[in-house]
Coordinates of C-alpha atoms in Angstrom, one line a residue:
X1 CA 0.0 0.0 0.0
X2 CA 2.1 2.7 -1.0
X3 CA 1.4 6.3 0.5
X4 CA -1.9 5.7 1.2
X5 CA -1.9 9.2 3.2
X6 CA -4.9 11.9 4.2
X7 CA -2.9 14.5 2.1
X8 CA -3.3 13.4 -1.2
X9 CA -7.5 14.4 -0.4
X10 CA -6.5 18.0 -0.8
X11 CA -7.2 18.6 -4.1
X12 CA -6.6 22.3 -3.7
X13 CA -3.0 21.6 -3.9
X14 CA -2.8 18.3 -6.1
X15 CA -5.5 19.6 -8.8
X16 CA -7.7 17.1 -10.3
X17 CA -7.6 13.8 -9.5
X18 CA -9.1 10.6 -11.8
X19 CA -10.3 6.9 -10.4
X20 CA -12.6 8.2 -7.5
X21 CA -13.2 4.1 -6.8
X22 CA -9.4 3.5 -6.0
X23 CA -9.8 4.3 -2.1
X24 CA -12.6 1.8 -2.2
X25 CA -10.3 -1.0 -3.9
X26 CA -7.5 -0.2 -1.8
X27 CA -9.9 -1.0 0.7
X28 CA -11.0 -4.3 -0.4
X29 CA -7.3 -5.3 -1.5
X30 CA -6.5 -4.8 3.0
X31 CA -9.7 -6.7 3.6
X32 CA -8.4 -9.2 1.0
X33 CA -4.5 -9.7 2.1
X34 CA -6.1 -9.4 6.1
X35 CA -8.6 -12.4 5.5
X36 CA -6.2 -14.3 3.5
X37 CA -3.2 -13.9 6.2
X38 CA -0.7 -12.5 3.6
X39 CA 1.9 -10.1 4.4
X40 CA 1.2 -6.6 3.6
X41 CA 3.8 -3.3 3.9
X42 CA 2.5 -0.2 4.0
X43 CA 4.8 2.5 2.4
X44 CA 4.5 6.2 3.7
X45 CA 5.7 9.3 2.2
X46 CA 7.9 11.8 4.6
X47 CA 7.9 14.9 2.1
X48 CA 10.5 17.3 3.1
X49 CA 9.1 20.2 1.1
X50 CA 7.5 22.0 4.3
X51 CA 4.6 23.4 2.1
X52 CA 3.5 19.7 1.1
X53 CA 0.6 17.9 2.9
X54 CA 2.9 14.8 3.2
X55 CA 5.4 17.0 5.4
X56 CA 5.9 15.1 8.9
X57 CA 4.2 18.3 10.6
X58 CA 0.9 18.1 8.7
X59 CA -2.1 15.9 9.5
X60 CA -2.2 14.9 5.6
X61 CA 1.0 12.7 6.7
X62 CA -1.2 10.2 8.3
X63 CA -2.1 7.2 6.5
X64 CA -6.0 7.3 5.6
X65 CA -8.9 6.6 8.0
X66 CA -9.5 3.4 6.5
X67 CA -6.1 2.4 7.1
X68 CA -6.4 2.8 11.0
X69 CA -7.5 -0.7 11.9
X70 CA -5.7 -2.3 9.4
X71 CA -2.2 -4.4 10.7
X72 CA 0.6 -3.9 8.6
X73 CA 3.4 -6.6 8.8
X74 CA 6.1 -3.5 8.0
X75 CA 5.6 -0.1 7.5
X76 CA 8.0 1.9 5.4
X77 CA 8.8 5.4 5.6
X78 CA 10.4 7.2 2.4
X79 CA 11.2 10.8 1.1
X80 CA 11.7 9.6 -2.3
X81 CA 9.7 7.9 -5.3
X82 CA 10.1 4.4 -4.4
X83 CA 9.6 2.2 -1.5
X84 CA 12.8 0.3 -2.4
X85 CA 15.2 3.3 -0.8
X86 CA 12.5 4.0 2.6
X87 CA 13.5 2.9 6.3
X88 CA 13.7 -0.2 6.9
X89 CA 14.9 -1.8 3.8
X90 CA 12.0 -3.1 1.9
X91 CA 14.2 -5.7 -0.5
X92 CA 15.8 -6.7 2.8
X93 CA 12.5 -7.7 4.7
X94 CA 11.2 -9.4 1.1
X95 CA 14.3 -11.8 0.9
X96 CA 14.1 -12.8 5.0
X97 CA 10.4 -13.1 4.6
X98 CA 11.3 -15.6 1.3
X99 CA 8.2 -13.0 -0.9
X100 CA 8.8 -13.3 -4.4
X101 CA 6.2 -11.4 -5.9
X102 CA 4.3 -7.8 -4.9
X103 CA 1.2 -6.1 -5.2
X104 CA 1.4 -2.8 -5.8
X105 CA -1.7 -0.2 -5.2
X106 CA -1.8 3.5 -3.5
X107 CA -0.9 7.1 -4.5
X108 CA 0.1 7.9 -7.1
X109 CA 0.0 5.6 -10.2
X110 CA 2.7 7.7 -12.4
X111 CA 4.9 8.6 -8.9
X112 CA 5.5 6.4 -7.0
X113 CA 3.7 3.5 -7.6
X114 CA 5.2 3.2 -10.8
X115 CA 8.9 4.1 -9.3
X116 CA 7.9 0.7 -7.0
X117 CA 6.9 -1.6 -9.3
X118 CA 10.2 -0.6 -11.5
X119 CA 12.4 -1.3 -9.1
X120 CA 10.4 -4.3 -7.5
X121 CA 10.6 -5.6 -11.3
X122 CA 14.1 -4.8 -12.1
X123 CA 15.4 -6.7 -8.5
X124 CA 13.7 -9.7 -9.9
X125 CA 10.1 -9.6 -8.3
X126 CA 7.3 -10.8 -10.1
X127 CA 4.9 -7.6 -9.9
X128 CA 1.2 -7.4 -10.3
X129 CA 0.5 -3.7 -11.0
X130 CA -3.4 -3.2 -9.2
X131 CA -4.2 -0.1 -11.4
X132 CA -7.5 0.5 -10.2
X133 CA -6.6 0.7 -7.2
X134 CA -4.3 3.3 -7.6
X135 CA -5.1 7.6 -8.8
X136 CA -3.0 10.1 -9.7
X137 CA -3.4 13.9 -10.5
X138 CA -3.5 16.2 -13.6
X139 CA 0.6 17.4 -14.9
X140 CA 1.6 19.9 -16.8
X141 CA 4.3 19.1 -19.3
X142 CA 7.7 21.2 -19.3
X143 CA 6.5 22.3 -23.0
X144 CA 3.3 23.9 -21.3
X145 CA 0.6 21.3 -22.5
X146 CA -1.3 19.1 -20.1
X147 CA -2.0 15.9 -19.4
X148 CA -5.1 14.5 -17.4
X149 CA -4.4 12.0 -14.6
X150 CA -6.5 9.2 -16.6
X151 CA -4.0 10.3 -19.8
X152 CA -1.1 9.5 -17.6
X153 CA -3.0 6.7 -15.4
X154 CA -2.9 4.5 -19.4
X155 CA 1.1 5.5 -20.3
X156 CA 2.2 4.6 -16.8
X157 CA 0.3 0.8 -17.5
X158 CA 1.4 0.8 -21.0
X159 CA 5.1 1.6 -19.8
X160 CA 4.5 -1.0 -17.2
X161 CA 2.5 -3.8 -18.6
X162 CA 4.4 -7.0 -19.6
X163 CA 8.4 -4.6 -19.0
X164 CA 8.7 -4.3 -15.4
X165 CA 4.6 -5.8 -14.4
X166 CA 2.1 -7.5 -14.7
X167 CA -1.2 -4.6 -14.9
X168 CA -4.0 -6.5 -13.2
X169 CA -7.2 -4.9 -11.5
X170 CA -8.4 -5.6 -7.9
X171 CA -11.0 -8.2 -9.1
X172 CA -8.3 -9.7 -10.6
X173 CA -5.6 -9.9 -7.4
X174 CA -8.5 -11.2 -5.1
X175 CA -9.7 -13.8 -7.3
X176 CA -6.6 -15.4 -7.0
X177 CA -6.3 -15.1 -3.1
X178 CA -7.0 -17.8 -0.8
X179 CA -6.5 -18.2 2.9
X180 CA -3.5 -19.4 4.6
X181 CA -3.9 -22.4 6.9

């Protein structure tokens, strides 16, 4: 679950957002992992641009209220795109725990969710890529033109898909769950 945080609801600072159902799958991917016993991480981002919701001193740090009664098995704090170079080592906790494959959902699909499953896929993981349940926010290019979050929602799954992931949806990821004895 990576930065799954309160901060990313201000949409006066992030702009438009696209995939208003990926909270809600998010959701059902904890309920999922929980009732199935399976290890989940939860990644969260420590801006350290003061003015950013995701600065330690702000509220929007704190990981969402659905997130509160959920029980992480590690939880990952980071100031960078991916949850690869956080505290504690993430690749490190993987290889003791014997995963092999990941996940990936949260905030933001083209930051660093993407940035995640790169580096999951280039340090051999096999990575399912649960795009819906995962947003992202309107950019501007450096040329001036625009690009709608669902515009760069489809490039970050077409530069993912089959390279460095596998792009599945959440239907997909729970349908092949099933509980641990």
């Amino acid at each position: 679950m990576v930065d799954v945080q309160r901060g990313f609801d201000d949409s006066a600072f992030w702009g438009p957002r696209n995939n208003p159902d990926a909270d809600r799958n998010i959701a059902s991917l904890v309920d999922a992992f929980t009732a199935a016993g399976l290890p989940m991480v939860f990644v969260q981002h420590d801006s350290t641009n003061p003015n950013s919701p995701l600065h330690p001193s702000r509220s929007g740090n704190h990981l969402k209220e659905y997130l509160d009664t959920a029980q992480p098995d590690l939880l990952v704090r980071k100031s960078v795109n991916s949850s690869f170079h956080g505290t504690p080592d993430l690749n490190r906790w993987l290889q003791r725990k014997q995963v092999d494959g990941l996940v990936i959902c949260g905030i933001t699909t083209n930051h660093c969710c993407e940035t995640t499953a790169r580096v999951g896929g280039n340090l051999g993981y096999r990575v399912l890529f649960a795009a819906d349940a995962t947003h992202t926010y309107d950019r501007m290019g450096p040329d001036g033109r625009g690009l709608t979050a669902d515009q760069l929602a489809y490039a970050t799954c077409t530069n993912l898909h089959d390279e460095f992931a596998t792009v599945v949806t959440t239907r997909n990821v729970i349908a092949t769950l099933s509980p641990r004895s």
